[in-house]
GROMACS .gro file of C-alpha atoms in nm:
model
  274
    1MET     CA    1   0.000   0.000   0.000
    2TYR     CA    2   0.113   0.353  -0.077
    3PRO     CA    3   0.178   0.589   0.221
    4LYS     CA    4  -0.095   0.839   0.297
    5LEU     CA    5  -0.054   1.203   0.204
    6GLY     CA    6  -0.002   1.306   0.569
    7GLN     CA    7   0.272   1.050   0.615
    8MET     CA    8   0.446   1.158   0.293
    9LYS     CA    9   0.437   1.519   0.406
   10GLU     CA   10   0.587   1.424   0.742
   11VAL     CA   11   0.870   1.232   0.573
   12LEU     CA   12   0.944   1.521   0.337
   13VAL     CA   13   0.954   1.769   0.627
   14THR     CA   14   1.193   1.541   0.814
   15ILE     CA   15   1.420   1.505   0.510
   16GLN     CA   16   1.416   1.881   0.464
   17SER     CA   17   1.513   1.922   0.833
   18VAL     CA   18   1.808   1.685   0.784
   19TYR     CA   19   1.941   1.888   0.492
   20GLN     CA   20   1.888   2.218   0.672
   21TYR     CA   21   2.067   2.072   0.976
   22LEU     CA   22   2.363   1.957   0.764
   23GLU     CA   23   2.374   2.286   0.574
   24LYS     CA   24   2.406   2.487   0.898
   25LEU     CA   25   2.705   2.279   1.012
   26GLY     CA   26   2.916   2.345   0.709
   27PRO     CA   27   3.035   2.093   0.447
   28LYS     CA   28   3.327   1.939   0.640
   29LYS     CA   29   3.147   1.875   0.969
   30SER     CA   30   2.821   1.766   0.806
   31PHE     CA   31   3.007   1.524   0.577
   32GLN     CA   32   3.191   1.361   0.869
   33ILE     CA   33   2.873   1.322   1.075
   34LEU     CA   34   2.673   1.189   0.780
   35LYS     CA   35   2.952   0.948   0.690
   36ASN     CA   36   2.992   0.806   1.043
   37LEU     CA   37   2.628   0.797   1.150
   38GLY     CA   38   2.447   0.725   0.826
   39TYR     CA   39   2.148   0.899   0.675
   40GLU     CA   40   1.886   0.679   0.846
   41LYS     CA   41   2.022   0.756   1.194
   42LEU     CA   42   2.018   1.130   1.123
   43LEU     CA   43   1.673   1.107   0.972
   44SER     CA   44   1.541   0.932   1.284
   45LEU     CA   45   1.709   1.177   1.523
   46THR     CA   46   1.600   1.493   1.344
   47GLY     CA   47   1.244   1.363   1.345
   48LYS     CA   48   1.243   1.347   1.726
   49VAL     CA   49   1.453   1.647   1.834
   50PRO     CA   50   1.389   2.009   1.731
   51LYS     CA   51   1.624   2.101   1.448
   52GLU     CA   52   1.735   2.425   1.618
   53ARG     CA   53   1.847   2.238   1.930
   54LEU     CA   54   2.040   1.982   1.728
   55ILE     CA   55   2.217   2.258   1.536
   56VAL     CA   56   2.316   2.446   1.852
   57LEU     CA   57   2.441   2.131   2.027
   58THR     CA   58   2.633   2.006   1.726
   59GLN     CA   59   2.797   2.345   1.669
   60LYS     CA   60   2.928   2.340   2.027
   61LEU     CA   61   3.068   1.987   1.998
   62SER     CA   62   3.327   1.832   1.772
   63GLU     CA   63   3.211   1.591   1.502
   64ASP     CA   64   3.386   1.302   1.681
   65THR     CA   65   3.201   1.383   2.004
   66VAL     CA   66   2.867   1.400   1.822
   67VAL     CA   67   2.927   1.063   1.659
   68GLU     CA   68   3.036   0.899   1.987
   69LEU     CA   69   2.738   1.050   2.169
   70VAL     CA   70   2.491   0.904   1.921
   71LYS     CA   71   2.668   0.568   1.911
   72GLN     CA   72   2.719   0.525   2.289
   73ILE     CA   73   2.380   0.643   2.413
   74PRO     CA   74   2.054   0.478   2.298
   75GLU     CA   75   1.845   0.712   2.086
   76LYS     CA   76   1.547   0.710   2.321
   77ILE     CA   77   1.764   0.817   2.616
   78LEU     CA   78   1.955   1.074   2.408
   79VAL     CA   79   1.632   1.236   2.295
   80GLU     CA   80   1.514   1.252   2.657
   81MET     CA   81   1.850   1.397   2.768
   82ILE     CA   82   1.818   1.677   2.513
   83ARG     CA   83   1.456   1.741   2.614
   84GLU     CA   84   1.523   1.748   2.991
   85ASN     CA   85   1.850   1.947   2.997
   86ASP     CA   86   1.947   2.296   2.885
   87ASP     CA   87   2.201   2.324   2.602
   88ASP     CA   88   2.473   2.474   2.824
   89ASP     CA   89   2.422   2.213   3.097
   90LEU     CA   90   2.427   1.928   2.848
   91VAL     CA   91   2.740   2.054   2.672
   92TYR     CA   92   2.914   2.101   3.009
   93PHE     CA   93   2.832   1.743   3.112
   94ILE     CA   94   2.956   1.611   2.777
   95HIS     CA   95   3.284   1.805   2.801
   96SER     CA   96   3.342   1.730   3.171
   97LEU     CA   97   3.279   1.354   3.184
   98PRO     CA   98   3.445   1.077   2.982
   99MET     CA   99   3.203   0.938   2.724
  100GLU     CA  100   3.188   0.596   2.899
  101ASP     CA  101   3.091   0.763   3.228
  102LEU     CA  102   2.837   0.986   3.057
  103ALA     CA  103   2.680   0.686   2.886
  104LEU     CA  104   2.667   0.496   3.217
  105VAL     CA  105   2.503   0.791   3.394
  106SER     CA  106   2.250   0.837   3.112
  107ARG     CA  107   2.150   0.470   3.126
  108SER     CA  108   2.136   0.452   3.508
  109ILE     CA  109   1.995   0.786   3.625
  110PRO     CA  110   1.678   0.920   3.459
  111PRO     CA  111   1.761   1.225   3.241
  112HIS     CA  112   1.488   1.417   3.426
  113ASP     CA  113   1.677   1.363   3.754
  114VAL     CA  114   2.008   1.472   3.600
  115GLY     CA  115   1.837   1.783   3.466
  116LEU     CA  116   1.683   1.854   3.807
  117LEU     CA  117   2.025   1.812   3.972
  118ALA     CA  118   2.186   2.058   3.729
  119LYS     CA  119   1.903   2.312   3.756
  120THR     CA  120   1.900   2.300   4.139
  121LEU     CA  121   2.271   2.282   4.225
  122GLY     CA  122   2.426   2.409   3.903
  123LYS     CA  123   2.613   2.212   3.638
  124GLU     CA  124   2.957   2.260   3.799
  125THR     CA  125   2.844   2.132   4.140
  126SER     CA  126   2.656   1.841   3.981
  127VAL     CA  127   2.968   1.726   3.796
  128GLU     CA  128   3.179   1.777   4.109
  129ILE     CA  129   2.949   1.543   4.306
  130LEU     CA  130   2.964   1.274   4.037
  131LYS     CA  131   3.344   1.298   4.005
  132THR     CA  132   3.422   1.317   4.378
  133LEU     CA  133   3.199   1.027   4.480
  134GLY     CA  134   3.275   0.830   4.164
  135ILE     CA  135   3.024   0.745   3.894
  136GLU     CA  136   2.941   0.394   4.019
  137LYS     CA  137   2.897   0.506   4.382
  138SER     CA  138   2.684   0.803   4.278
  139ILE     CA  139   2.461   0.577   4.070
  140ALA     CA  140   2.433   0.318   4.350
  141LEU     CA  141   2.328   0.584   4.605
  142LEU     CA  142   2.087   0.764   4.374
  143LYS     CA  143   1.913   0.433   4.316
  144GLU     CA  144   1.849   0.419   4.693
  145ILE     CA  145   1.758   0.786   4.737
  146PRO     CA  146   1.502   0.968   4.521
  147MET     CA  147   1.660   1.278   4.364
  148LYS     CA  148   1.418   1.514   4.543
  149ASP     CA  149   1.524   1.363   4.881
  150PHE     CA  150   1.893   1.395   4.792
  151LEU     CA  151   1.842   1.762   4.699
  152TRP     CA  152   1.655   1.814   5.027
  153LEU     CA  153   1.953   1.670   5.218
  154VAL     CA  154   2.196   1.898   5.031
  155ASP     CA  155   1.976   2.197   5.107
  156GLU     CA  156   1.974   2.106   5.478
  157ILE     CA  157   2.348   2.050   5.533
  158GLN     CA  158   2.509   2.189   5.213
  159VAL     CA  159   2.707   2.012   4.942
  160GLY     CA  160   3.048   1.995   5.116
  161PRO     CA  161   2.935   1.802   5.426
  162VAL     CA  162   2.723   1.564   5.214
  163ILE     CA  163   3.020   1.483   4.989
  164GLN     CA  164   3.252   1.441   5.290
  165LEU     CA  165   3.008   1.214   5.471
  166VAL     CA  166   2.922   0.993   5.175
  167SER     CA  167   3.286   0.976   5.055
  168GLU     CA  168   3.398   0.821   5.384
  169LEU     CA  169   3.115   0.569   5.413
  170SER     CA  170   3.084   0.260   5.198
  171VAL     CA  171   2.782   0.207   4.974
  172ALA     CA  172   2.680  -0.089   5.194
  173ASP     CA  173   2.686   0.130   5.510
  174CYS     CA  174   2.491   0.406   5.336
  175LYS     CA  175   2.228   0.154   5.227
  176LYS     CA  176   2.198   0.015   5.583
  177TRP     CA  177   2.147   0.363   5.726
  178ILE     CA  178   1.893   0.464   5.461
  179LYS     CA  179   1.699   0.139   5.500
  180GLN     CA  180   1.682   0.155   5.881
  181ARG     CA  181   1.684   0.528   5.963
  182GLY     CA  182   1.602   0.715   5.642
  183LEU     CA  183   1.744   1.064   5.581
  184ALA     CA  184   1.548   1.282   5.824
  185GLU     CA  185   1.792   1.235   6.116
  186LEU     CA  186   2.112   1.296   5.920
  187PRO     CA  187   2.089   1.679   5.924
  188ILE     CA  188   2.023   1.665   6.301
  189LEU     CA  189   2.330   1.447   6.365
  190VAL     CA  190   2.559   1.642   6.132
  191LYS     CA  191   2.456   1.978   6.278
  192PHE     CA  192   2.500   1.848   6.635
  193PHE     CA  193   2.824   1.649   6.602
  194GLY     CA  194   2.976   1.794   6.286
  195VAL     CA  195   3.076   1.569   5.997
  196SER     CA  196   3.418   1.473   6.138
  197ASN     CA  197   3.279   1.367   6.477
  198ALA     CA  198   2.988   1.180   6.319
  199LEU     CA  199   3.236   0.987   6.103
  200LYS     CA  200   3.449   0.908   6.410
  201ILE     CA  201   3.144   0.756   6.580
  202PHE     CA  202   3.062   0.546   6.274
  203LYS     CA  203   3.422   0.427   6.242
  204LYS     CA  204   3.459   0.347   6.612
  205LEU     CA  205   3.134   0.157   6.651
  206GLY     CA  206   3.082   0.031   6.299
  207MET     CA  207   2.756   0.096   6.119
  208ASN     CA  208   2.573  -0.202   6.269
  209GLN     CA  209   2.648  -0.105   6.631
  210ALA     CA  210   2.580   0.264   6.559
  211LEU     CA  211   2.237   0.172   6.426
  212GLU     CA  212   2.173  -0.055   6.724
  213MET     CA  213   2.262   0.228   6.963
  214MET     CA  214   2.032   0.468   6.779
  215HIS     CA  215   1.753   0.212   6.800
  216LEU     CA  216   1.818   0.140   7.170
  217LEU     CA  217   1.853   0.498   7.295
  218GLY     CA  218   1.659   0.701   7.044
  219THR     CA  219   1.798   1.008   6.867
  220ARG     CA  220   1.728   1.269   7.136
  221GLU     CA  221   1.852   1.050   7.422
  222MET     CA  222   2.173   0.973   7.234
  223LEU     CA  223   2.236   1.344   7.173
  224GLU     CA  224   2.168   1.424   7.539
  225LEU     CA  225   2.401   1.147   7.656
  226SER     CA  226   2.672   1.271   7.419
  227LEU     CA  227   2.631   1.621   7.559
  228ILE     CA  228   2.670   1.492   7.918
  229LEU     CA  229   2.980   1.294   7.825
  230SER     CA  230   3.134   1.588   7.644
  231GLY     CA  231   3.109   1.797   7.962
  232MET     CA  232   3.284   1.542   8.182
  233GLN     CA  233   3.645   1.593   8.289
  234LEU     CA  234   3.785   1.266   8.162
  235ASP     CA  235   4.147   1.163   8.123
  236GLU     CA  236   4.259   0.919   7.860
  237LYS     CA  237   4.532   0.795   8.098
  238ASN     CA  238   4.267   0.643   8.321
  239ILE     CA  239   4.149   0.403   8.052
  240PRO     CA  240   4.267   0.058   8.169
  241ALA     CA  241   4.563  -0.074   7.976
  242LEU     CA  242   4.431  -0.431   7.995
  243VAL     CA  243   4.178  -0.538   7.739
  244LEU     CA  244   3.873  -0.625   7.942
  245LEU     CA  245   3.677  -0.927   7.835
  246LYS     CA  246   3.325  -0.873   7.716
  247PRO     CA  247   3.041  -1.054   7.898
  248ASP     CA  248   3.007  -1.297   7.608
  249ASP     CA  249   3.378  -1.377   7.627
  250LEU     CA  250   3.358  -1.432   8.004
  251SER     CA  251   3.068  -1.672   7.976
  252SER     CA  252   3.241  -1.868   7.702
  253LYS     CA  253   3.558  -1.880   7.912
  254LYS     CA  254   3.368  -2.021   8.210
  255LYS     CA  255   3.215  -2.286   7.992
  256SER     CA  256   3.555  -2.386   7.861
  257LYS     CA  257   3.690  -2.424   8.220
  258GLN     CA  258   3.412  -2.659   8.325
  259THR     CA  259   3.538  -3.016   8.322
  260PRO     CA  260   3.323  -3.234   8.103
  261LYS     CA  261   3.120  -3.493   8.286
  262LYS     CA  262   3.233  -3.848   8.245
  263LYS     CA  263   2.999  -4.058   8.045
  264GLN     CA  264   2.840  -4.329   8.254
  265VAL     CA  265   2.889  -4.673   8.114
  266PRO     CA  266   2.557  -4.855   8.123
  267LYS     CA  267   2.564  -5.154   8.356
  268LYS     CA  268   2.518  -5.491   8.205
  269LYS     CA  269   2.201  -5.668   8.300
  270LYS     CA  270   2.251  -5.986   8.502
  271THR     CA  271   2.127  -6.288   8.321
  272SER     CA  272   1.940  -6.532   8.546
  273LYS     CA  273   2.060  -6.893   8.544
  274ARG     CA  274   1.802  -7.158   8.479
   0.00000   0.00000   0.00000
């Protein structure tokens, strides 16, 4: 069957957009892009992204970068990236991150969330977070925390303390904390203890024991106890040099000292003589 008139018109408009797009780039750049991507790929892309946006983005990027971008990132995601991010933000991300990292981020974090991150914190700060924490760690954490909650946390305690806190903790520890305590208490703890002191507590106790203590005492009681202890005149010299055994160790030691009972040999039954 022949295509309908409306469909033919749409195809012709798309083809015209491709040629206008290539014409704006100049012969050398347009030839390289057309050669490496193919006409069908360009035809598909120009049919889904406004021509003006494609022209602006391509003019700000080298032909090699454009080709790699289209090849590394699935078309559906690339179209969404362009739709959800400003030109300057998108170009900054492309120039600041290696293509492999950019492709990984685009496939793992929704483009809407990346756009929201850039619009809220700025493109420079967004890239700094991804680079400082590492791409894989950033992705792992943002899968556990909705972007709006992460931005709330940053707004409460600022970017620096968040980066410092998350950089020192493992992904596993972060996941444990988020699963058991959520995010609401973190600003309270960081503002009370400071990031360095909070990290010292986590490192001394370990995440499991820190969570157990929070569960046992409650947040307010733990803060009050910490305040009492901080006001005490304590001397490190008075800490006993001997390593004291824990109650569990003492009980196990007692058990090991107990002499095992001798097994009683069953007496043989006397057989009656007939």
